[in-house]
């Protein structure tokens, strides 16, 4: 590093020295070679100049040669030019002959000169007034003081010489004068300017400054001057060629003529009318009888009497035609056979016939407070019944551990959404199927969080029974929270049987699987459910642990702390099997089809549109035409699936998937009702319901929940309060108190498909305020 | 499932095209250039052929020589180009701000335009032509007057110039030897686009016209070699055996500027002469261009005066004035 630095300094010093030497050299740059050139070339130049009759000194010639780098020709022409027209410039040129002085030198010289001039009159005051008498000055010696007029320079253009400015001024004046004398002809300016088009090179006119037009952007094409032979510069763009331009205009081909001619006459060519397209091959005279429109016109007011005269017949003919077209169009479409071929099964009989062979099926909704372990318990149930493989659960376990939520692994069996998994909260109803030896179960896992109660109502309305999950350690929080509301809602949507799973017994307070804790919780829950209106024999209480899996599908082993359970209680699975309601009723199967859409999805490439939900009445098989309310669009059932397997038919009570076709997805959404086209569900905007109030009710706005459908609405009228047996207590009450039963009229904003007998839940401000049964629709 | 579903395709089975048989001994006569080297073919240009476009033009070089009576196919190609200009119109809302007019050009050969059937998608050659055309037009349009707007120049070549005579080499080479036909097409495109721009009333500094010149070295009676190299205006590729170089220019005559130049082949020392000839060709084309514009103008003015007092919005005339101020 040190060395490098030294080298640097040395070089600097060397350079300085050289510089100094150069400056000290008085005769700049005249090397021996230069001198040789001077001596060789000066005579040549002199001879050339002599020939042209121009005198020049050796110094001039030398300077010229120096400046033109020994180019004889250029030096000669320069000297010639500089001599002949302006000889007075020679002197000036001569002065800065050998090498141009630098600006600084010039400036220094100038200032020295002015300084020298300044002290030219070397007079003192005494000299000046030498022979002037003190008084009576002779008049010839008197001076007069004249105010000095400041010398104001003539206005000039900035940076330009005054000469140029004057020239410009003159030109402008001339232009103005010319403009005044002959103002441009106004008529047909466009055409006249067009005339200029044919004059190709009128650059003169265009030379007038057009500052707007960017001068730099378009590189002007310039001919490069050929360098070596300067003899003949390429001739300027030949003018004669432009003088007689041949007429290149050709007559168009027939195609071109057609194309070009179409425009000017386009206004007059009659455009094709609908009549032309429909043809005029009518058998009878279309104008004979009065058309329907005509009769209508004559019957009604004849506003367009005079104007319509000429057009009317044609229009009538047209109208007939179009009507015919329309008829032809619509006639075949109405009874158009569905594309999907129906097997034409007699579903009710088939169903009744196969009843004995068939396994029972049931759907249960899992309800309970948030974080009481509903999803985990169900995950355990699915795992232990073999509906989910251990491998999947292991995978979930791994993923959940990565997220730091290893205890949620089983819940992930049910909660498939990303958001659900991240938050650890069930959001929407999840459906899963599993089967035991005797029963096919469908689990509807309802969200526990109070924000998602509408989803829970939807799920509960599809279920046959409810499984209430309570945390053995946190019963109180649940009773205050969603346990209470869910139980009420389960009652509201018409569920009769409740199975209570007392969860998390492996984590009870003094020691795990404490029987005392279980007994206490059991008593509390039974008491509460009894208050809510469930019959005691419809309730089963089961102790279990979803996370560790005791007493869910398998009874605990005798040597475990939970061994007592096996002696007193059933496992959850056994209890579920027992709780299954015995068989559906054949009536519902024979009734017209009703199915509320719980979900609309794309069921794969072959089934672009599928709906799932619980069929509340009727039956469906592929090929059946169906109607979707409230949109009123028809569709055809293309396929039926129950529990994820294709079936020939589905009947009331099944939670099934219908693959639909011939319908646009925009016409169908969650909460719609798929029904029989011949006996469709009415779409109404108001209905009367007999409800049980959970809160004091006034005519107020409420959220109306009809199963999966929820919409904004309002209680418009309190018709009457009634007692349990339906006897009217008071007509037109001012308000309905909590706990009372009443008949109210409910209006909804949009039309909803609803029938008498459906369960309805009214909620306001996130609270359930009442539930009941729709009595009558409309009116 | 890669089938083209956007348009009606040919029947899958295919149809047998009609064969117009000519007697076997029919002599094929090679087309020859009958006009002088500095003579341009006659052409036809008309503006305002597409009523729905803001400006449009149709350009055509009809067949010059009568065709062989015993053949159904003309021996040399003619050129038919339509151009429609849409704009100036506002850019879509999501487009970035542009201080001047955004010009887009599309050149598309109709599938039937040349002997080799063209595809529906624009191929590389067509895109290339589009780029050349854009360069030519960008130099004339005064884009600053339309910030935030766009202008689309769509050219359909209905009949393109062939690259050579179809009789050559049994038709194998005839279609695509050298791509000389593209040059004539480009010159036509420039001229027709210029006319359409004027018809659309887009401000331009001048009218740009296209011209082609070529350096040919044809031998005597249809031989490829041995002839004397000469520069010709407006070559028709089918008339020449051996084109050595070609040059297209887009030329502004009243400003003496070239906005676009495309040279191809090896012109050797005669590059400048070739460019000069191309410029000459362009100035010849311009006479027709000016005539066509004037004609359209007259028609419009006449119409305007007929309907005059109705206060019709015939502002295209005024814009014409602007066009000329270059």
CSV table of C-alpha atoms in Angstrom, one decimal, chain A residues 93-488:
chain,number,residue,atom,x,y,z
A,93,UNK,CA,-5.8,38.3,-37.9
A,94,UNK,CA,-2.1,39.0,-37.9
A,95,UNK,CA,-2.0,39.8,-34.3
A,96,UNK,CA,-3.1,36.5,-32.9
A,97,UNK,CA,-1.1,34.7,-35.4
A,98,UNK,CA,1.0,32.0,-34.0
A,99,UNK,CA,-1.3,30.5,-31.5
A,100,UNK,CA,-4.6,31.7,-30.3
A,101,UNK,CA,-4.2,33.4,-27.0
A,102,UNK,CA,-6.2,32.1,-24.2
A,103,UNK,CA,-9.2,34.2,-23.0
A,104,UNK,CA,-7.5,34.9,-19.8
A,105,UNK,CA,-4.5,36.4,-21.5
A,106,UNK,CA,-6.7,38.5,-23.7
A,107,UNK,CA,-8.5,39.9,-20.8
A,108,UNK,CA,-5.3,40.7,-18.9
A,109,UNK,CA,-4.0,42.5,-21.9
A,110,UNK,CA,-7.1,44.5,-22.4
A,111,UNK,CA,-7.2,45.6,-18.8
A,112,UNK,CA,-3.6,46.6,-19.0
A,113,UNK,CA,-4.3,48.7,-22.0
A,114,UNK,CA,-7.3,50.5,-20.4
A,115,UNK,CA,-5.2,51.2,-17.4
A,116,UNK,CA,-2.5,52.7,-19.5
A,117,UNK,CA,-5.1,55.0,-21.3
A,118,UNK,CA,-6.7,56.0,-18.0
A,119,UNK,CA,-3.7,58.0,-16.7
A,120,UNK,CA,-2.9,59.6,-20.1
A,121,UNK,CA,-3.7,63.2,-19.1
A,122,UNK,CA,-1.3,63.5,-16.2
A,123,UNK,CA,-2.7,66.8,-14.8
A,124,UNK,CA,-3.0,68.0,-11.3
A,125,UNK,CA,-5.6,70.6,-10.2
A,126,UNK,CA,-2.8,73.2,-10.0
A,127,UNK,CA,-1.9,72.6,-13.7
A,128,UNK,CA,-5.5,72.8,-14.7
A,129,UNK,CA,-6.2,76.1,-13.1
A,130,UNK,CA,-2.7,77.5,-13.8
A,131,UNK,CA,-3.5,80.9,-15.4
A,132,UNK,CA,-7.0,81.4,-14.3
A,133,UNK,CA,-7.7,84.5,-12.3
A,134,UNK,CA,-9.5,84.2,-9.1
A,135,UNK,CA,-12.3,86.6,-10.1
A,136,UNK,CA,-13.6,88.1,-13.3
A,137,UNK,CA,-12.9,85.2,-15.5
A,138,UNK,CA,-12.8,86.1,-19.1
A,139,UNK,CA,-15.8,84.7,-21.1
A,140,UNK,CA,-13.6,82.6,-23.3
A,141,UNK,CA,-12.4,80.8,-20.3
A,142,UNK,CA,-15.9,80.2,-18.9
A,143,UNK,CA,-17.3,76.8,-19.2
A,144,UNK,CA,-21.0,75.8,-19.1
A,145,UNK,CA,-22.3,72.8,-17.3
A,146,UNK,CA,-24.6,70.8,-19.5
A,147,UNK,CA,-26.6,68.0,-18.0
A,148,UNK,CA,-25.2,64.8,-19.3
A,149,UNK,CA,-27.7,62.7,-21.2
A,150,UNK,CA,-27.1,59.1,-20.4
A,151,UNK,CA,-26.3,57.1,-23.5
A,152,UNK,CA,-29.1,54.6,-23.9
A,153,UNK,CA,-28.3,51.9,-26.4
A,154,UNK,CA,-30.8,51.2,-29.2
A,155,UNK,CA,-33.0,48.3,-28.4
A,156,UNK,CA,-31.6,45.2,-29.7
A,157,UNK,CA,-32.7,41.6,-29.9
A,158,UNK,CA,-31.3,39.6,-27.1
A,159,UNK,CA,-28.1,38.1,-28.1
A,160,UNK,CA,-28.5,39.2,-31.7
A,161,UNK,CA,-27.0,42.0,-33.6
A,162,UNK,CA,-29.0,45.1,-34.2
A,163,UNK,CA,-28.7,44.5,-37.9
A,164,UNK,CA,-30.5,41.3,-37.7
A,165,UNK,CA,-33.1,42.8,-35.5
A,166,UNK,CA,-33.7,45.5,-38.1
A,167,UNK,CA,-34.0,42.9,-40.8
A,168,UNK,CA,-36.5,40.9,-38.8
A,169,UNK,CA,-38.5,44.0,-38.1
A,170,UNK,CA,-38.7,44.9,-41.7
A,171,UNK,CA,-39.7,41.5,-42.7
A,172,UNK,CA,-42.5,41.5,-40.1
A,173,UNK,CA,-43.8,44.8,-41.3
A,174,UNK,CA,-43.7,43.7,-44.8
A,175,UNK,CA,-45.6,40.6,-43.9
A,176,UNK,CA,-48.3,42.6,-42.1
A,177,UNK,CA,-48.7,44.9,-45.0
A,178,UNK,CA,-49.0,42.0,-47.4
A,179,UNK,CA,-51.6,40.4,-45.2
A,180,UNK,CA,-53.6,43.6,-45.1
A,181,UNK,CA,-53.5,44.2,-48.8
A,182,UNK,CA,-54.6,40.7,-49.8
A,183,UNK,CA,-56.4,38.9,-47.0
A,184,UNK,CA,-56.5,35.2,-47.8
A,185,UNK,CA,-59.6,34.0,-49.7
A,186,UNK,CA,-62.1,32.7,-47.2
A,187,UNK,CA,-64.1,30.5,-49.6
A,188,UNK,CA,-63.3,26.9,-49.5
A,189,UNK,CA,-60.1,27.2,-47.6
A,190,UNK,CA,-59.7,23.5,-47.3
A,191,UNK,CA,-59.9,22.9,-51.0
A,192,UNK,CA,-57.5,25.6,-51.8
A,193,UNK,CA,-55.0,24.3,-49.4
A,194,UNK,CA,-55.6,20.9,-50.9
A,195,UNK,CA,-54.5,22.4,-54.2
A,196,UNK,CA,-51.2,22.9,-52.8
A,197,UNK,CA,-50.8,19.2,-52.4
A,198,UNK,CA,-50.1,18.7,-56.0
A,199,UNK,CA,-47.3,21.3,-55.9
A,200,UNK,CA,-44.8,19.1,-54.4
A,201,UNK,CA,-42.0,21.4,-53.3
A,202,UNK,CA,-43.6,24.5,-52.0
A,203,UNK,CA,-41.1,24.7,-49.1
A,204,UNK,CA,-41.1,28.5,-49.5
A,205,UNK,CA,-44.6,28.7,-48.0
A,206,UNK,CA,-43.8,26.2,-45.4
A,207,UNK,CA,-40.7,28.1,-44.4
A,208,UNK,CA,-42.7,30.5,-42.4
A,209,UNK,CA,-41.8,29.6,-38.9
A,210,UNK,CA,-44.1,26.9,-37.6
A,211,UNK,CA,-42.8,26.6,-34.1
A,212,UNK,CA,-45.4,24.1,-33.1
A,213,UNK,CA,-44.1,21.5,-35.4
A,214,UNK,CA,-41.3,19.9,-33.7
A,215,UNK,CA,-38.2,20.6,-35.7
A,216,UNK,CA,-35.9,18.1,-34.2
A,217,UNK,CA,-38.1,15.0,-34.2
A,218,UNK,CA,-38.0,14.4,-37.9
A,219,UNK,CA,-34.5,14.0,-39.1
A,220,UNK,CA,-34.2,15.8,-42.3
A,221,UNK,CA,-32.8,13.7,-45.0
A,222,UNK,CA,-29.6,15.2,-46.2
A,223,UNK,CA,-27.4,14.0,-48.9
A,224,UNK,CA,-24.0,13.2,-47.5
A,225,UNK,CA,-21.4,15.2,-49.4
A,226,UNK,CA,-19.2,12.7,-51.2
A,227,UNK,CA,-15.8,13.3,-49.7
A,228,UNK,CA,-13.0,12.3,-52.0
A,229,UNK,CA,-13.9,14.0,-55.3
A,230,UNK,CA,-15.3,17.5,-54.6
A,231,UNK,CA,-15.9,18.1,-58.3
A,232,UNK,CA,-19.5,17.4,-58.8
A,233,UNK,CA,-21.8,17.5,-55.9
A,234,UNK,CA,-24.9,15.4,-56.5
A,235,UNK,CA,-27.4,17.4,-58.4
A,236,UNK,CA,-30.1,18.9,-56.3
A,237,UNK,CA,-33.3,16.9,-56.4
A,238,UNK,CA,-34.3,17.1,-60.0
A,239,UNK,CA,-37.1,19.6,-60.6
A,240,UNK,CA,-37.9,18.7,-64.2
A,241,UNK,CA,-39.1,15.3,-63.1
A,242,UNK,CA,-41.9,16.9,-61.1
A,243,UNK,CA,-43.0,19.2,-63.8
A,244,UNK,CA,-44.9,16.6,-65.8
A,245,UNK,CA,-46.0,13.9,-63.4
A,246,UNK,CA,-47.7,11.2,-65.2
A,247,UNK,CA,-51.3,10.6,-64.3
A,248,UNK,CA,-51.0,7.4,-62.3
A,249,UNK,CA,-54.7,7.1,-61.5
A,250,UNK,CA,-56.1,3.9,-62.7
A,251,UNK,CA,-59.7,2.9,-63.1
A,252,UNK,CA,-60.6,0.5,-60.4
A,253,UNK,CA,-61.2,-3.2,-60.9
A,254,UNK,CA,-64.8,-4.3,-60.7
A,255,UNK,CA,-64.2,-5.3,-57.1
A,256,UNK,CA,-62.7,-1.9,-56.3
A,257,UNK,CA,-65.5,-0.2,-58.0
A,258,UNK,CA,-68.1,-2.0,-56.0
A,259,UNK,CA,-66.2,-1.3,-52.8
A,260,UNK,CA,-65.6,2.4,-53.6
A,261,UNK,CA,-69.0,3.1,-55.1
A,262,UNK,CA,-70.9,1.8,-52.1
A,263,UNK,CA,-70.2,4.7,-50.0
A,264,UNK,CA,-71.7,7.7,-51.8
A,265,UNK,CA,-74.8,5.9,-52.7
A,266,UNK,CA,-75.2,4.1,-49.4
A,267,UNK,CA,-77.8,6.6,-48.3
A,268,UNK,CA,-80.1,5.6,-51.1
A,269,UNK,CA,-79.6,1.9,-51.2
A,270,UNK,CA,-82.6,0.5,-49.4
A,271,UNK,CA,-81.3,-1.6,-46.6
A,272,UNK,CA,-82.7,-5.1,-46.2
A,273,UNK,CA,-85.8,-5.2,-44.1
A,274,UNK,CA,-87.1,-7.9,-41.9
A,275,UNK,CA,-89.8,-8.4,-44.5
A,276,UNK,CA,-87.3,-9.2,-47.2
A,277,UNK,CA,-85.7,-11.8,-45.0
A,278,UNK,CA,-89.0,-13.4,-44.1
A,279,UNK,CA,-89.8,-13.6,-47.7
A,280,UNK,CA,-93.0,-12.6,-49.5
A,281,UNK,CA,-94.3,-16.0,-50.4
A,282,UNK,CA,-97.6,-15.6,-48.6
A,283,UNK,CA,-100.5,-17.6,-49.9
A,284,UNK,CA,-103.2,-15.2,-48.9
A,285,UNK,CA,-103.2,-11.5,-49.0
A,286,UNK,CA,-101.9,-10.4,-45.7
A,287,UNK,CA,-103.7,-7.1,-46.0
A,288,UNK,CA,-107.2,-8.5,-46.4
A,289,UNK,CA,-108.6,-8.6,-43.0
A,290,UNK,CA,-107.8,-6.2,-40.2
A,291,UNK,CA,-105.0,-7.5,-38.1
A,292,UNK,CA,-105.3,-7.7,-34.3
A,293,UNK,CA,-103.3,-4.6,-34.0
A,294,UNK,CA,-105.5,-2.8,-36.4
A,295,UNK,CA,-108.6,-3.6,-34.5
A,296,UNK,CA,-107.0,-2.6,-31.3
A,297,UNK,CA,-106.0,0.7,-32.9
A,298,UNK,CA,-109.4,1.4,-34.3
A,299,UNK,CA,-111.1,0.4,-31.1
A,300,UNK,CA,-108.8,2.5,-29.0
A,301,UNK,CA,-107.9,6.1,-29.5
A,302,UNK,CA,-106.6,6.8,-33.0
A,303,UNK,CA,-103.7,8.9,-32.2
A,304,UNK,CA,-101.6,7.8,-35.1
A,305,UNK,CA,-104.4,7.7,-37.5
A,306,UNK,CA,-103.0,9.7,-40.4
A,307,UNK,CA,-99.3,8.7,-40.0
A,308,UNK,CA,-100.0,5.1,-39.6
A,309,UNK,CA,-102.1,4.8,-42.8
A,310,UNK,CA,-99.2,4.1,-45.1
A,311,UNK,CA,-97.1,2.0,-42.9
A,312,UNK,CA,-99.8,0.0,-41.2
A,313,UNK,CA,-100.4,-2.8,-43.7
A,314,UNK,CA,-96.8,-3.7,-44.0
A,315,UNK,CA,-96.4,-3.6,-40.3
A,316,UNK,CA,-99.3,-5.9,-39.9
A,317,UNK,CA,-98.0,-8.4,-42.3
A,318,UNK,CA,-94.8,-8.3,-40.5
A,319,UNK,CA,-96.5,-8.7,-37.1
A,320,UNK,CA,-98.3,-11.7,-38.3
A,321,UNK,CA,-95.1,-13.2,-39.6
A,322,UNK,CA,-93.2,-12.6,-36.4
A,323,UNK,CA,-96.0,-13.9,-34.4
A,324,UNK,CA,-96.0,-17.0,-36.4
A,325,UNK,CA,-92.3,-17.2,-35.9
A,326,UNK,CA,-92.7,-16.8,-32.2
A,327,UNK,CA,-95.4,-19.4,-32.0
A,328,UNK,CA,-93.2,-21.8,-34.0
A,329,UNK,CA,-90.4,-21.1,-31.7
A,330,UNK,CA,-92.2,-21.5,-28.4
A,331,UNK,CA,-94.5,-24.3,-29.3
A,332,UNK,CA,-91.9,-27.0,-29.4
A,333,UNK,CA,-90.0,-25.6,-26.5
A,334,UNK,CA,-92.8,-25.9,-24.0
A,335,UNK,CA,-93.1,-29.7,-24.0
A,336,UNK,CA,-89.5,-30.2,-24.9
A,337,UNK,CA,-88.5,-33.5,-23.6
A,338,UNK,CA,-85.8,-33.4,-20.9
A,339,UNK,CA,-82.5,-34.5,-22.2
A,340,UNK,CA,-81.8,-36.8,-19.3
A,341,UNK,CA,-83.7,-40.0,-19.7
A,342,UNK,CA,-85.7,-40.9,-16.7
A,343,UNK,CA,-85.9,-44.5,-15.6
A,344,UNK,CA,-89.4,-43.8,-14.5
A,345,UNK,CA,-89.1,-45.5,-11.1
A,346,UNK,CA,-92.0,-45.7,-8.8
A,347,UNK,CA,-89.9,-44.3,-6.0
A,348,UNK,CA,-92.4,-44.5,-3.0
A,349,UNK,CA,-93.2,-48.1,-3.6
A,350,UNK,CA,-89.6,-49.0,-4.2
A,351,UNK,CA,-88.6,-47.2,-1.1
A,352,UNK,CA,-91.3,-48.9,1.0
A,353,UNK,CA,-90.3,-52.2,-0.5
A,354,UNK,CA,-86.7,-51.9,0.3
A,355,UNK,CA,-87.3,-50.6,3.8
A,356,UNK,CA,-86.4,-53.8,5.7
A,357,UNK,CA,-83.2,-54.5,3.8
A,358,UNK,CA,-82.0,-50.9,4.1
A,359,UNK,CA,-79.9,-49.6,6.9
A,360,UNK,CA,-81.5,-46.7,8.8
A,361,UNK,CA,-80.0,-43.4,8.2
A,362,UNK,CA,-79.9,-40.3,10.3
A,363,UNK,CA,-78.4,-36.9,10.4
A,364,UNK,CA,-77.4,-35.2,13.6
A,365,UNK,CA,-76.2,-31.7,14.2
A,366,UNK,CA,-73.5,-31.1,16.7
A,367,UNK,CA,-74.1,-28.1,18.8
A,368,UNK,CA,-72.5,-26.4,21.7
A,369,UNK,CA,-70.6,-23.5,22.8
A,370,UNK,CA,-67.5,-22.4,21.0
A,371,UNK,CA,-64.3,-24.3,22.0
A,372,UNK,CA,-66.2,-27.0,23.8
A,373,UNK,CA,-64.7,-29.4,21.3
A,374,UNK,CA,-67.4,-30.2,18.9
A,375,UNK,CA,-65.2,-30.6,15.9
A,376,UNK,CA,-62.6,-32.6,17.7
A,377,UNK,CA,-65.2,-34.9,19.1
A,378,UNK,CA,-66.6,-35.5,15.6
A,379,UNK,CA,-63.1,-36.0,14.2
A,380,UNK,CA,-62.6,-38.6,16.8
A,381,UNK,CA,-65.8,-40.3,15.9
A,382,UNK,CA,-65.0,-40.3,12.3
A,383,UNK,CA,-61.5,-41.7,13.0
A,384,UNK,CA,-62.7,-44.4,15.3
A,385,UNK,CA,-65.5,-45.5,12.9
A,386,UNK,CA,-63.0,-45.7,10.1
A,387,UNK,CA,-64.5,-43.0,8.0
A,388,UNK,CA,-61.2,-41.2,8.1
A,389,UNK,CA,-58.0,-43.0,7.9
A,390,UNK,CA,-55.3,-42.8,10.5
A,391,UNK,CA,-53.0,-41.6,7.9
A,392,UNK,CA,-55.0,-38.5,7.2
A,393,UNK,CA,-55.2,-37.7,10.8
A,394,UNK,CA,-51.5,-38.1,11.1
A,395,UNK,CA,-51.1,-35.7,8.3
A,396,UNK,CA,-53.4,-33.2,10.0
A,397,UNK,CA,-51.5,-33.8,13.2
A,398,UNK,CA,-48.2,-32.9,11.5
A,399,UNK,CA,-49.7,-29.8,9.8
A,400,UNK,CA,-51.4,-28.6,12.9
A,401,UNK,CA,-48.2,-29.1,14.9
A,402,UNK,CA,-46.4,-26.9,12.4
A,403,UNK,CA,-49.0,-24.2,13.1
A,404,UNK,CA,-48.6,-24.7,16.8
A,405,UNK,CA,-52.1,-26.1,17.2
A,406,UNK,CA,-51.6,-29.8,17.7
A,407,UNK,CA,-54.8,-30.2,19.7
A,408,UNK,CA,-56.8,-29.1,16.6
A,409,UNK,CA,-55.7,-32.0,14.5
A,410,UNK,CA,-58.9,-33.9,14.9
A,411,UNK,CA,-61.0,-30.8,14.4
A,412,UNK,CA,-59.3,-30.4,11.0
A,413,UNK,CA,-61.1,-33.6,9.9
A,414,UNK,CA,-64.3,-31.5,9.9
A,415,UNK,CA,-62.9,-28.0,9.3
A,416,UNK,CA,-61.6,-28.0,5.8
A,417,UNK,CA,-61.5,-24.3,5.1
A,418,UNK,CA,-58.2,-22.5,5.4
A,419,UNK,CA,-59.7,-19.8,7.5
A,420,UNK,CA,-61.4,-22.3,9.8
A,421,UNK,CA,-58.1,-24.1,10.3
A,422,UNK,CA,-56.1,-21.0,10.9
A,423,UNK,CA,-58.6,-19.6,13.4
A,424,UNK,CA,-59.4,-22.9,14.9
A,425,UNK,CA,-63.1,-22.1,14.7
A,426,UNK,CA,-65.7,-23.8,12.6
A,427,UNK,CA,-67.4,-21.3,10.4
A,428,UNK,CA,-69.7,-23.1,8.1
A,429,UNK,CA,-71.7,-26.3,8.4
A,430,UNK,CA,-69.5,-29.3,7.5
A,431,UNK,CA,-71.0,-32.5,6.3
A,432,UNK,CA,-69.5,-35.9,6.9
A,433,UNK,CA,-70.8,-39.4,6.5
A,434,UNK,CA,-70.0,-42.5,8.4
A,435,UNK,CA,-71.8,-45.7,9.0
A,436,UNK,CA,-72.0,-48.2,11.7
A,437,UNK,CA,-73.3,-51.7,11.3
A,438,UNK,CA,-76.8,-50.6,11.5
A,439,UNK,CA,-77.1,-47.0,10.7
A,440,UNK,CA,-75.7,-44.5,8.1
A,441,UNK,CA,-75.0,-41.3,9.9
A,442,UNK,CA,-74.5,-37.8,8.5
A,443,UNK,CA,-72.7,-35.4,10.8
A,444,UNK,CA,-73.6,-31.8,10.4
A,445,UNK,CA,-70.9,-29.9,12.4
A,446,UNK,CA,-72.4,-26.6,13.3
A,447,UNK,CA,-70.3,-23.6,14.2
A,448,UNK,CA,-70.2,-22.7,17.9
A,449,UNK,CA,-69.2,-19.1,17.6
A,450,UNK,CA,-72.1,-16.7,18.0
A,451,UNK,CA,-71.2,-14.9,14.8
A,452,UNK,CA,-72.1,-17.9,12.8
A,453,UNK,CA,-75.4,-18.8,14.3
A,454,UNK,CA,-77.3,-18.4,11.0
A,455,UNK,CA,-75.2,-21.2,9.7
A,456,UNK,CA,-76.0,-23.2,12.7
A,457,UNK,CA,-79.7,-22.8,12.1
A,458,UNK,CA,-79.3,-23.9,8.6
A,459,UNK,CA,-77.5,-27.0,9.8
A,460,UNK,CA,-79.8,-27.8,12.5
A,461,UNK,CA,-82.8,-27.6,10.2
A,462,UNK,CA,-81.4,-30.5,8.2
A,463,UNK,CA,-80.8,-32.8,11.2
A,464,UNK,CA,-82.9,-35.5,12.8
A,465,UNK,CA,-81.3,-35.2,16.2
A,466,UNK,CA,-78.9,-33.0,18.0
A,467,UNK,CA,-75.7,-33.8,19.8
A,468,UNK,CA,-75.0,-31.2,22.4
A,469,UNK,CA,-71.4,-31.1,23.4
A,470,UNK,CA,-70.6,-29.5,26.7
A,471,UNK,CA,-67.3,-29.0,28.3
A,472,UNK,CA,-67.3,-30.6,31.7
A,473,UNK,CA,-65.0,-27.9,33.0
A,474,UNK,CA,-66.7,-24.9,31.6
A,475,UNK,CA,-70.4,-25.6,31.8
A,476,UNK,CA,-71.2,-22.2,33.1
A,477,UNK,CA,-69.6,-20.3,30.2
A,478,UNK,CA,-71.5,-22.5,27.9
A,479,UNK,CA,-74.8,-21.9,29.6
A,480,UNK,CA,-74.4,-18.2,29.3
A,481,UNK,CA,-73.2,-18.5,25.8
A,482,UNK,CA,-74.1,-20.5,22.8
A,483,UNK,CA,-75.0,-23.7,24.6
A,484,UNK,CA,-78.2,-22.0,25.7
A,485,UNK,CA,-78.9,-20.4,22.3
A,486,UNK,CA,-78.1,-23.5,20.4
A,487,UNK,CA,-80.4,-25.6,22.5
A,488,UNK,CA,-83.1,-23.1,22.0
